mmCIF file of C-alpha atoms in Angstrom:
data_model
loop_
_atom_site.group_PDB
_atom_site.id
_atom_site.type_symbol
_atom_site.label_atom_id
_atom_site.label_comp_id
_atom_site.label_asym_id
_atom_site.label_seq_id
_atom_site.Cartn_x
_atom_site.Cartn_y
_atom_site.Cartn_z
ATOM 1 C CA MET A 19 29.154 143.516 30.614
ATOM 2 C CA ALA A 20 27.999 144.671 33.962
ATOM 3 C CA ALA A 21 24.468 144.035 33.318
ATOM 4 C CA ALA A 22 25.050 140.537 31.929
ATOM 5 C CA ALA A 23 27.354 140.041 35.173
ATOM 6 C CA SER A 24 24.346 141.135 37.304
ATOM 7 C CA ILE A 25 21.856 138.631 35.468
ATOM 8 C CA ARG A 26 24.485 135.862 35.959
ATOM 9 C CA ASP A 27 24.798 136.670 39.708
ATOM 10 C CA PHE A 28 20.949 137.102 39.985
ATOM 11 C CA PHE A 29 20.465 133.472 38.860
ATOM 12 C CA GLY A 30 23.490 132.210 40.514
ATOM 13 C CA ARG A 31 22.939 133.237 44.142
ATOM 14 C CA CYS A 32 21.318 130.801 46.439
ATOM 15 C CA SER A 33 20.905 128.085 43.704
ATOM 16 C CA GLY A 34 18.882 130.616 41.842
ATOM 17 C CA PHE A 35 19.122 128.985 38.161
ATOM 18 C CA ARG A 36 17.975 125.689 39.627
ATOM 19 C CA PHE A 37 14.990 127.549 41.227
ATOM 20 C CA TYR A 38 14.196 129.019 38.007
ATOM 21 C CA VAL A 39 14.556 125.945 35.981
ATOM 22 C CA LEU A 40 12.051 124.199 38.607
ATOM 23 C CA GLY A 41 9.636 127.011 38.219
ATOM 24 C CA LEU A 42 9.505 126.902 34.725
ATOM 25 C CA ALA A 43 8.757 123.295 34.718
ATOM 26 C CA LEU A 44 5.947 123.726 37.109
ATOM 27 C CA ASN A 45 4.596 126.425 34.696
ATOM 28 C CA LEU A 46 4.994 124.400 31.707
ATOM 29 C CA ALA A 47 3.564 121.281 33.446
ATOM 30 C CA TYR A 48 0.271 123.299 34.524
ATOM 31 C CA LEU A 49 -0.097 124.462 30.808
ATOM 32 C CA ALA A 50 0.279 120.746 29.831
ATOM 33 C CA VAL A 51 -2.260 119.650 32.231
ATOM 34 C CA LEU A 52 -4.953 122.514 30.769
ATOM 35 C CA LEU A 53 -4.029 121.696 27.651
ATOM 36 C CA SER A 54 -4.681 117.792 27.749
ATOM 37 C CA PHE A 55 -8.365 118.276 28.521
ATOM 38 C CA ASP A 56 -10.849 119.228 25.839
ATOM 39 C CA VAL A 57 -12.728 121.667 28.438
ATOM 40 C CA SER A 58 -10.046 123.625 29.734
ATOM 41 C CA ARG A 59 -8.440 123.861 26.132
ATOM 42 C CA ARG A 60 -11.364 125.396 24.560
ATOM 43 C CA ASN A 61 -11.838 127.647 27.657
ATOM 44 C CA LEU A 62 -8.249 129.130 27.088
ATOM 45 C CA GLN A 63 -9.145 130.316 23.594
ATOM 46 C CA PRO A 64 -10.169 133.909 23.373
ATOM 47 C CA LEU A 65 -12.319 133.653 19.993
ATOM 48 C CA ALA A 66 -14.728 130.606 21.299
ATOM 49 C CA THR A 67 -18.115 130.507 20.392
ATOM 50 C CA PRO A 68 -20.655 132.401 22.441
ATOM 51 C CA GLU A 69 -22.083 129.178 23.862
ATOM 52 C CA ILE A 70 -18.652 128.259 25.554
ATOM 53 C CA GLN A 71 -18.242 131.984 26.820
ATOM 54 C CA THR A 72 -14.626 131.867 27.724
ATOM 55 C CA VAL A 73 -12.784 133.523 30.908
ATOM 56 C CA TRP A 74 -11.730 136.120 28.435
ATOM 57 C CA ARG A 75 -15.299 137.356 28.029
ATOM 58 C CA PHE A 76 -15.801 137.753 31.640
ATOM 59 C CA SER A 77 -12.824 139.215 33.115
ATOM 60 C CA ASP A 78 -10.455 142.202 32.826
ATOM 61 C CA ALA A 79 -8.465 140.310 30.174
ATOM 62 C CA GLY A 80 -10.725 141.955 27.429
ATOM 63 C CA THR A 81 -9.566 145.530 28.508
ATOM 64 C CA TYR A 82 -5.805 144.767 28.246
ATOM 65 C CA VAL A 83 -6.418 143.057 24.707
ATOM 66 C CA ARG A 84 -8.548 146.032 23.648
ATOM 67 C CA ALA A 85 -5.851 148.519 24.624
ATOM 68 C CA ALA A 86 -3.035 146.295 22.892
ATOM 69 C CA ARG A 87 -4.960 146.246 19.601
ATOM 70 C CA ALA A 88 -5.859 149.725 19.808
ATOM 71 C CA PHE A 89 -2.232 150.742 19.920
ATOM 72 C CA LEU A 90 -1.154 148.393 17.120
ATOM 73 C CA GLN A 91 -3.788 150.068 14.871
ATOM 74 C CA THR A 92 -3.529 153.634 16.115
ATOM 75 C CA GLY A 93 -0.492 153.891 17.900
ATOM 76 C CA VAL A 94 -2.569 154.652 21.071
ATOM 77 C CA PHE A 95 -3.431 152.712 24.240
ATOM 78 C CA ALA A 96 -6.806 153.812 23.920
ATOM 79 C CA GLY A 97 -10.124 152.695 25.909
ATOM 80 C CA SER A 98 -13.607 152.049 24.765
ATOM 81 C CA ASP A 99 -13.965 155.557 24.014
ATOM 82 C CA GLY A 100 -11.044 155.933 21.893
ATOM 83 C CA LEU A 101 -9.167 158.294 24.125
ATOM 84 C CA PRO A 102 -5.623 157.373 25.763
ATOM 85 C CA ASP A 103 -6.939 154.915 28.560
ATOM 86 C CA ALA A 104 -6.820 156.314 31.987
ATOM 87 C CA HIS A 105 -7.886 153.095 33.489
ATOM 88 C CA ARG A 106 -5.330 150.681 32.474
ATOM 89 C CA THR A 107 -1.634 151.707 32.590
ATOM 90 C CA VAL A 108 0.416 150.710 29.415
ATOM 91 C CA GLY A 109 2.705 148.125 30.504
ATOM 92 C CA TYR A 110 0.785 145.082 30.102
ATOM 93 C CA PRO A 111 -1.091 146.162 27.028
ATOM 94 C CA ALA A 112 2.350 147.018 25.533
ATOM 95 C CA PHE A 113 3.449 143.347 26.573
ATOM 96 C CA LEU A 114 0.603 142.091 24.738
ATOM 97 C CA ALA A 115 1.117 144.252 21.524
ATOM 98 C CA VAL A 116 4.546 142.562 21.328
ATOM 99 C CA VAL A 117 3.340 139.192 21.653
ATOM 100 C CA MET A 118 0.796 139.740 19.006
ATOM 101 C CA THR A 119 3.153 141.109 16.661
ATOM 102 C CA LEU A 120 5.620 138.240 17.159
ATOM 103 C CA GLY A 121 2.893 135.625 17.309
ATOM 104 C CA GLY A 122 0.414 136.721 14.509
ATOM 105 C CA ASP A 123 -2.518 134.375 14.539
ATOM 106 C CA ARG A 124 -0.804 132.278 17.193
ATOM 107 C CA TRP A 125 -0.303 134.856 19.289
ATOM 108 C CA VAL A 126 -2.178 133.364 22.519
ATOM 109 C CA ALA A 127 -0.072 130.290 22.470
ATOM 110 C CA TRP A 128 3.060 132.706 22.509
ATOM 111 C CA LEU A 129 1.611 134.362 25.473
ATOM 112 C CA TRP A 130 1.348 131.199 27.370
ATOM 113 C CA VAL A 131 4.856 130.161 26.781
ATOM 114 C CA LEU A 132 6.382 133.768 27.322
ATOM 115 C CA GLN A 133 4.549 134.046 30.501
ATOM 116 C CA ALA A 134 5.741 130.659 31.631
ATOM 117 C CA VAL A 135 9.209 131.715 30.877
ATOM 118 C CA ILE A 136 8.834 135.166 32.655
ATOM 119 C CA PHE A 137 6.695 134.169 35.724
ATOM 120 C CA ALA A 138 9.485 131.341 36.553
ATOM 121 C CA GLY A 139 11.682 134.487 37.657
ATOM 122 C CA ILE A 140 9.745 134.987 40.713
ATOM 123 C CA TYR A 141 11.564 132.095 42.652
ATOM 124 C CA PRO A 142 15.289 133.230 42.187
ATOM 125 C CA ALA A 143 13.870 136.672 43.196
ATOM 126 C CA LEU A 144 12.408 135.518 46.357
ATOM 127 C CA ALA A 145 15.381 133.284 47.065
ATOM 128 C CA ILE A 146 17.754 136.415 46.897
ATOM 129 C CA VAL A 147 15.258 138.847 49.073
ATOM 130 C CA VAL A 148 14.838 136.296 51.872
ATOM 131 C CA ARG A 149 18.415 135.480 52.228
ATOM 132 C CA GLU A 150 19.502 139.180 51.959
ATOM 133 C CA TRP A 151 16.854 140.350 54.167
ATOM 134 C CA PHE A 152 16.454 137.770 56.763
ATOM 135 C CA GLY A 153 19.662 135.783 56.641
ATOM 136 C CA ALA A 154 17.858 132.588 55.509
ATOM 137 C CA THR A 155 19.913 129.353 54.883
ATOM 138 C CA GLU A 156 19.653 127.365 51.598
ATOM 139 C CA ARG A 157 17.176 124.792 53.420
ATOM 140 C CA GLN A 158 14.992 127.397 54.567
ATOM 141 C CA ILE A 159 14.704 129.064 51.230
ATOM 142 C CA ARG A 160 14.001 125.745 49.613
ATOM 143 C CA ARG A 161 11.102 125.197 51.760
ATOM 144 C CA LEU A 162 9.730 128.898 51.413
ATOM 145 C CA LEU A 163 9.888 128.318 47.704
ATOM 146 C CA LEU A 164 8.190 125.019 47.877
ATOM 147 C CA ALA A 165 5.635 126.551 49.906
ATOM 148 C CA TYR A 166 4.932 129.473 47.472
ATOM 149 C CA ALA A 167 4.790 127.050 44.698
ATOM 150 C CA LEU A 168 2.427 124.687 46.198
ATOM 151 C CA VAL A 169 -0.277 127.484 47.018
ATOM 152 C CA GLY A 170 -0.347 128.125 43.352
ATOM 153 C CA ALA A 171 1.007 131.773 43.455
ATOM 154 C CA GLY A 172 3.893 131.209 41.032
ATOM 155 C CA TRP A 173 1.895 129.387 38.286
ATOM 156 C CA ALA A 174 -1.846 129.817 38.548
ATOM 157 C CA TYR A 175 -1.728 132.939 36.422
ATOM 158 C CA THR A 176 0.576 131.344 33.670
ATOM 159 C CA PRO A 177 -2.250 131.370 31.027
ATOM 160 C CA ILE A 178 -4.218 134.074 32.085
ATOM 161 C CA PRO A 179 -4.021 137.456 30.213
ATOM 162 C CA LEU A 180 -3.926 139.470 33.597
ATOM 163 C CA THR A 181 -1.255 141.579 35.301
ATOM 164 C CA ASP A 182 -1.074 140.013 38.634
ATOM 165 C CA GLN A 183 1.864 137.872 38.366
ATOM 166 C CA LEU A 184 3.916 139.800 35.917
ATOM 167 C CA PHE A 185 3.714 142.821 38.420
ATOM 168 C CA ALA A 186 4.845 140.469 41.143
ATOM 169 C CA VAL A 187 7.547 138.939 38.992
ATOM 170 C CA CYS A 188 8.686 142.317 38.287
ATOM 171 C CA LEU A 189 8.524 144.015 41.483
ATOM 172 C CA TRP A 190 10.164 141.101 43.426
ATOM 173 C CA SER A 191 13.144 141.080 40.900
ATOM 174 C CA ALA A 192 13.398 144.690 41.199
ATOM 175 C CA LEU A 193 13.562 144.412 44.859
ATOM 176 C CA ALA A 194 16.144 141.456 44.638
ATOM 177 C CA LEU A 195 18.420 143.478 42.279
ATOM 178 C CA GLY A 196 18.174 146.642 44.157
ATOM 179 C CA THR A 197 19.027 144.963 47.188
ATOM 180 C CA LEU A 198 22.141 143.483 45.624
ATOM 181 C CA ALA A 199 22.977 146.854 44.468
ATOM 182 C CA VAL A 200 22.861 148.197 48.015
ATOM 183 C CA ARG A 201 24.915 145.365 49.521
ATOM 184 C CA ARG A 202 27.437 144.952 46.546
ATOM 185 C CA GLY A 203 27.272 148.077 44.541
ATOM 186 C CA GLY A 204 27.741 148.060 40.651
ATOM 187 C CA ALA A 205 26.015 149.721 37.687
ATOM 188 C CA GLY A 206 24.894 146.493 36.369
ATOM 189 C CA PHE A 207 22.535 145.938 39.318
ATOM 190 C CA TRP A 208 21.326 149.443 39.489
ATOM 191 C CA ILE A 209 20.336 149.593 35.814
ATOM 192 C CA SER A 210 18.609 146.066 36.105
ATOM 193 C CA HIS A 211 16.898 147.428 38.865
ATOM 194 C CA PHE A 212 15.534 150.663 37.397
ATOM 195 C CA VAL A 213 14.388 148.726 34.256
ATOM 196 C CA LEU A 214 12.557 146.137 36.212
ATOM 197 C CA LEU A 215 10.943 148.787 38.438
ATOM 198 C CA GLY A 216 9.778 150.877 35.683
ATOM 199 C CA ALA A 217 8.342 147.675 34.167
ATOM 200 C CA ALA A 218 6.445 146.948 37.419
ATOM 201 C CA ALA A 219 5.268 150.511 37.602
ATOM 202 C CA SER A 220 3.702 150.368 34.125
ATOM 203 C CA VAL A 221 1.868 147.286 34.711
ATOM 204 C CA ARG A 222 0.019 148.242 37.890
ATOM 205 C CA PRO A 223 -0.452 151.784 39.235
ATOM 206 C CA VAL A 224 0.390 151.008 42.974
ATOM 207 C CA LEU A 225 4.025 152.182 43.465
ATOM 208 C CA ALA A 226 4.005 155.948 43.832
ATOM 209 C CA LEU A 227 5.221 155.590 47.529
ATOM 210 C CA PHE A 228 7.935 152.789 46.519
ATOM 211 C CA PRO A 229 10.724 155.254 46.905
ATOM 212 C CA LEU A 230 10.152 155.866 50.420
ATOM 213 C CA ALA A 231 9.846 152.451 51.392
ATOM 214 C CA PHE A 232 13.244 151.824 49.472
ATOM 215 C CA VAL A 233 14.819 154.616 51.347
ATOM 216 C CA ALA A 234 13.761 152.612 54.557
ATOM 217 C CA LEU A 235 14.981 149.224 52.998
ATOM 218 C CA MET A 236 18.707 150.879 52.186
ATOM 219 C CA CYS A 237 18.650 152.283 55.574
ATOM 220 C CA ALA A 238 17.823 148.844 57.441
ATOM 221 C CA LEU A 239 20.300 146.922 54.972
ATOM 222 C CA ARG A 240 23.258 149.418 55.488
ATOM 223 C CA GLY A 241 22.968 149.921 59.199
ATOM 224 C CA ALA A 242 23.654 153.760 58.823
ATOM 225 C CA ARG A 243 22.446 156.590 56.998
ATOM 226 C CA PRO A 244 21.709 156.407 53.346
ATOM 227 C CA TRP A 245 24.981 157.179 51.260
ATOM 228 C CA ARG A 246 25.636 160.092 48.805
ATOM 229 C CA ARG A 247 23.737 158.301 45.970
ATOM 230 C CA LEU A 248 20.601 157.997 47.651
ATOM 231 C CA VAL A 249 19.258 161.352 45.843
ATOM 232 C CA TRP A 250 19.744 160.253 42.381
ATOM 233 C CA VAL A 251 18.658 156.836 43.164
ATOM 234 C CA VAL A 252 15.502 158.084 44.349
ATOM 235 C CA ALA A 253 14.863 160.781 41.888
ATOM 236 C CA VAL A 254 15.212 158.016 39.102
ATOM 237 C CA GLN A 255 12.788 155.887 41.072
ATOM 238 C CA THR A 256 10.190 158.633 41.589
ATOM 239 C CA VAL A 257 10.076 159.317 37.814
ATOM 240 C CA LEU A 258 9.744 155.598 36.964
ATOM 241 C CA CYS A 259 6.888 155.036 39.562
ATOM 242 C CA GLN A 260 5.111 158.408 38.374
ATOM 243 C CA ALA A 261 5.180 157.686 34.898
ATOM 244 C CA PRO A 262 1.689 156.534 34.813
ATOM 245 C CA ALA A 263 0.379 159.703 36.538
ATOM 246 C CA ILE A 264 2.548 161.774 34.337
ATOM 247 C CA ARG A 265 0.801 160.225 31.026
ATOM 248 C CA ASN A 266 -2.676 160.739 32.547
ATOM 249 C CA TYR A 267 -1.699 164.406 33.189
ATOM 250 C CA VAL A 268 -0.639 164.956 29.855
ATOM 251 C CA HIS A 269 -3.807 163.422 28.282
ATOM 252 C CA HIS A 270 -6.402 164.093 30.735
ATOM 253 C CA GLY A 271 -5.046 166.971 32.967
ATOM 254 C CA VAL A 272 -5.145 164.952 36.256
ATOM 255 C CA TRP A 273 -2.106 163.729 38.197
ATOM 256 C CA ILE A 274 -3.282 160.157 38.934
ATOM 257 C CA PRO A 275 -1.807 157.012 37.864
ATOM 258 C CA SER A 276 -5.202 155.392 37.115
ATOM 259 C CA ASP A 277 -8.837 155.700 38.022
ATOM 260 C CA VAL A 278 -8.836 152.387 39.486
ATOM 261 C CA ALA A 279 -8.627 153.276 43.240
ATOM 262 C CA VAL A 280 -11.570 155.966 42.791
ATOM 263 C CA ASN A 281 -13.522 153.316 40.981
ATOM 264 C CA ASN A 282 -12.999 150.923 43.912
ATOM 265 C CA LEU A 283 -14.078 153.312 46.450
ATOM 266 C CA SER A 284 -17.266 154.313 44.540
ATOM 267 C CA ASP A 285 -18.256 151.206 42.528
ATOM 268 C CA TYR A 286 -17.312 148.688 45.093
ATOM 269 C CA TRP A 287 -17.068 149.987 48.807
ATOM 270 C CA ALA A 288 -19.823 152.442 48.833
ATOM 271 C CA ARG A 289 -22.012 150.322 46.755
ATOM 272 C CA ASP A 290 -21.610 147.556 49.308
ATOM 273 C CA VAL A 291 -22.427 149.847 52.126
ATOM 274 C CA LEU A 292 -25.368 151.087 50.358
ATOM 275 C CA ALA A 293 -26.545 147.522 49.608
ATOM 276 C CA TRP A 294 -26.082 146.467 53.186
ATOM 277 C CA ILE A 295 -28.331 149.308 54.380
ATOM 278 C CA GLY A 296 -31.032 148.384 51.737
ATOM 279 C CA GLN A 297 -30.551 151.042 49.247
ATOM 280 C CA PRO A 298 -28.757 149.174 46.568
ATOM 281 C CA GLY A 299 -30.097 151.202 43.541
ATOM 282 C CA LEU A 300 -28.355 154.513 44.707
ATOM 283 C CA GLN A 301 -24.898 153.865 43.387
ATOM 284 C CA PRO A 302 -26.122 152.879 39.928
ATOM 285 C CA ALA A 303 -28.489 155.708 39.656
ATOM 286 C CA ALA A 304 -25.243 157.946 40.549
ATOM 287 C CA GLU A 305 -23.118 156.144 38.229
ATOM 288 C CA ALA A 306 -25.516 157.240 35.281
ATOM 289 C CA GLY A 307 -24.926 160.628 36.155
ATOM 290 C CA TRP A 308 -21.260 160.712 36.200
ATOM 291 C CA LYS A 309 -20.526 158.022 33.722
ATOM 292 C CA GLU A 310 -20.074 160.237 30.484
ATOM 293 C CA LEU A 311 -18.370 163.206 32.271
ATOM 294 C CA PRO A 312 -14.715 164.119 31.422
ATOM 295 C CA LEU A 313 -12.447 162.150 33.665
ATOM 296 C CA ASN A 314 -11.446 165.041 36.261
ATOM 297 C CA GLU A 315 -15.268 165.800 36.645
ATOM 298 C CA ARG A 316 -16.136 161.912 36.972
ATOM 299 C CA LEU A 317 -13.308 161.380 39.530
ATOM 300 C CA SER A 318 -14.671 164.357 41.673
ATOM 301 C CA ALA A 319 -18.196 163.085 41.415
ATOM 302 C CA GLN A 320 -17.251 159.611 42.367
ATOM 303 C CA THR A 321 -15.206 160.665 45.336
ATOM 304 C CA ALA A 322 -17.727 163.029 46.631
ATOM 305 C CA PHE A 323 -20.462 160.462 46.257
ATOM 306 C CA ALA A 324 -18.279 157.723 48.060
ATOM 307 C CA ARG A 325 -17.324 160.109 50.933
ATOM 308 C CA THR A 326 -20.979 161.012 51.567
ATOM 309 C CA ALA A 327 -21.905 157.334 51.618
ATOM 310 C CA LEU A 328 -19.154 156.168 53.748
ATOM 311 C CA ALA A 329 -19.147 159.012 56.261
ATOM 312 C CA ALA A 330 -23.062 158.565 56.720
ATOM 313 C CA HIS A 331 -22.464 154.883 57.734
ATOM 314 C CA PRO A 332 -19.163 154.715 59.424
ATOM 315 C CA VAL A 333 -19.972 151.431 61.167
ATOM 316 C CA VAL A 334 -21.405 149.411 57.931
ATOM 317 C CA ALA A 335 -18.504 150.793 56.110
ATOM 318 C CA ALA A 336 -15.823 149.415 58.228
ATOM 319 C CA GLY A 337 -17.854 146.025 58.379
ATOM 320 C CA ALA A 338 -17.801 145.855 54.840
ATOM 321 C CA LEU A 339 -14.148 146.623 54.227
ATOM 322 C CA ALA A 340 -13.501 143.901 56.799
ATOM 323 C CA VAL A 341 -15.492 141.157 55.092
ATOM 324 C CA THR A 342 -14.044 142.185 51.755
ATOM 325 C CA PHE A 343 -10.475 141.978 53.174
ATOM 326 C CA GLY A 344 -11.126 138.661 54.980
ATOM 327 C CA LEU A 345 -12.356 137.119 51.859
ATOM 328 C CA HIS A 346 -9.483 138.364 49.672
ATOM 329 C CA THR A 347 -7.058 137.337 52.421
ATOM 330 C CA LEU A 348 -8.662 133.666 52.412
ATOM 331 C CA GLU A 349 -8.781 133.519 48.675
ATOM 332 C CA THR A 350 -6.307 131.023 47.132
ATOM 333 C CA PRO A 351 -4.511 131.313 43.704
ATOM 334 C CA TRP A 352 -6.386 127.800 43.295
ATOM 335 C CA ILE A 353 -9.650 129.844 42.440
ATOM 336 C CA ARG A 354 -8.044 131.149 39.240
ATOM 337 C CA PRO A 355 -7.616 127.890 37.186
ATOM 338 C CA LEU A 356 -11.390 126.738 38.159
ATOM 339 C CA PRO A 357 -12.932 128.956 35.247
ATOM 340 C CA PHE A 358 -10.816 126.970 32.802
ATOM 341 C CA LEU A 359 -12.104 123.698 34.044
ATOM 342 C CA ARG A 360 -16.027 124.451 33.588
ATOM 343 C CA PRO A 361 -17.631 123.360 30.511
ATOM 344 C CA SER A 362 -19.823 126.755 30.600
ATOM 345 C CA ARG A 363 -19.175 130.105 32.262
ATOM 346 C CA HIS A 364 -22.988 130.208 32.617
ATOM 347 C CA ARG A 365 -22.550 127.589 35.561
ATOM 348 C CA PRO A 366 -21.822 128.803 39.065
ATOM 349 C CA LEU A 367 -18.345 128.341 40.319
ATOM 350 C CA THR A 368 -19.526 125.841 43.084
ATOM 351 C CA ARG A 369 -21.054 123.739 40.599
ATOM 352 C CA TRP A 370 -18.697 120.705 41.122
ATOM 353 C CA CYS A 371 -20.758 118.403 38.626
ATOM 354 C CA ALA A 372 -19.878 120.810 35.918
ATOM 355 C CA PHE A 373 -16.291 119.325 36.011
ATOM 356 C CA THR A 374 -15.323 116.353 33.879
ATOM 357 C CA PRO A 375 -14.180 113.237 35.837
ATOM 358 C CA GLY A 376 -10.658 113.506 34.934
ATOM 359 C CA LEU A 377 -10.535 117.184 35.836
ATOM 360 C CA LYS A 378 -12.251 116.216 39.304
ATOM 361 C CA LEU A 379 -9.729 113.760 40.158
ATOM 362 C CA PHE A 380 -6.619 115.768 38.988
ATOM 363 C CA HIS A 381 -8.052 118.939 41.087
ATOM 364 C CA SER A 382 -9.007 116.869 44.259
ATOM 365 C CA VAL A 383 -5.436 115.126 44.428
ATOM 366 C CA TRP A 384 -3.502 118.249 43.593
ATOM 367 C CA ALA A 385 -5.500 120.488 46.062
ATOM 368 C CA ALA A 386 -5.089 117.440 48.950
ATOM 369 C CA VAL A 387 -1.349 117.457 48.338
ATOM 370 C CA ASN A 388 -0.944 121.125 48.312
ATOM 371 C CA ALA A 389 -2.660 121.609 51.612
ATOM 372 C CA VAL A 390 -0.650 118.860 53.452
ATOM 373 C CA LEU A 391 2.679 119.933 52.021
ATOM 374 C CA VAL A 392 2.153 123.484 52.234
ATOM 375 C CA LEU A 393 1.499 123.043 56.064
ATOM 376 C CA MET A 394 4.470 120.910 56.462
ATOM 377 C CA ALA A 395 6.830 123.389 54.653
ATOM 378 C CA LEU A 396 5.612 126.331 56.520
ATOM 379 C CA ALA A 397 5.756 124.654 60.066
ATOM 380 C CA GLY A 398 9.697 123.966 59.464
ATOM 381 C CA ILE A 399 10.499 126.944 57.485
ATOM 382 C CA TRP A 400 12.522 128.815 59.849
ATOM 383 C CA ARG A 401 14.063 125.852 61.863
#
């Protein structure tokens, strides 16, 4: 009963249910647009012919699908080597496994619909957060959510089998319910907060320090020192956020939630630095040496390689990091739908001529309206 009351309050506060319905309508409208064009409809299919080369074949999606299928067949979320996957956390593959079980041969369509339903939860979550944290009015919240929707952050990932939006929904919903738990108390809020936080931690391995941030949040919201429940709240959060690391320690003997951070350090940052100084072959040669090593030895080799490369060229390393940060900051969620709109993955993303006339018109008008309305919404958001 307490959990049900928490959910009702979650959707009822700040017109949360209306925000959810509008977000769901936007997600479903986006799916309808993609399915109405032959090109994008074909590109949404994971089992297309090699000539089409859908986005499923050229993204991280395949690793999640592989882990989900491995679990259904063997009971283990395994990587390509058949061992428990230390690269992908189990949250999204587990979600895909459930969808595959429920949907059978039509599991992809089930995935689209379920993600549309789940992803719409970001709107009431954000509404609660900005109201409780910043005292935003109803009008300000509407403008903020309008801007959020128009930049594509809430809907662009709806048909894509990736973790980005599911993680965002789970994390912001956990923050919203945790905030209400701090403000109002109640076991239902805390239970819902823990469930969603555990889900977020299992989807992406980036919440190891979340309990410390939540302590600071509680102090700010309460305006005083944390209360007596702080110890058990942080204890539960720590266990949930460290679950991916615990899994890898059990299976591989290393306390690390994922090898993604180390891979990014050596395979991207250090590789870019070496390419900038005219030595692009060093990283692939080193990778060939550590690729088949056990996980703990590979991580040590990758870390040592990256530290050596970055320490030897600190200015170039800073420049490469700044460029990467700048590009990702400027990147818009609008980039995500583009691969669905191309007849072939072999054509460059910038080949505007690859789009059909109808898709050109839709994308041009939608992008223009997006730019104008977002600027208008942001200009008046705190008035």
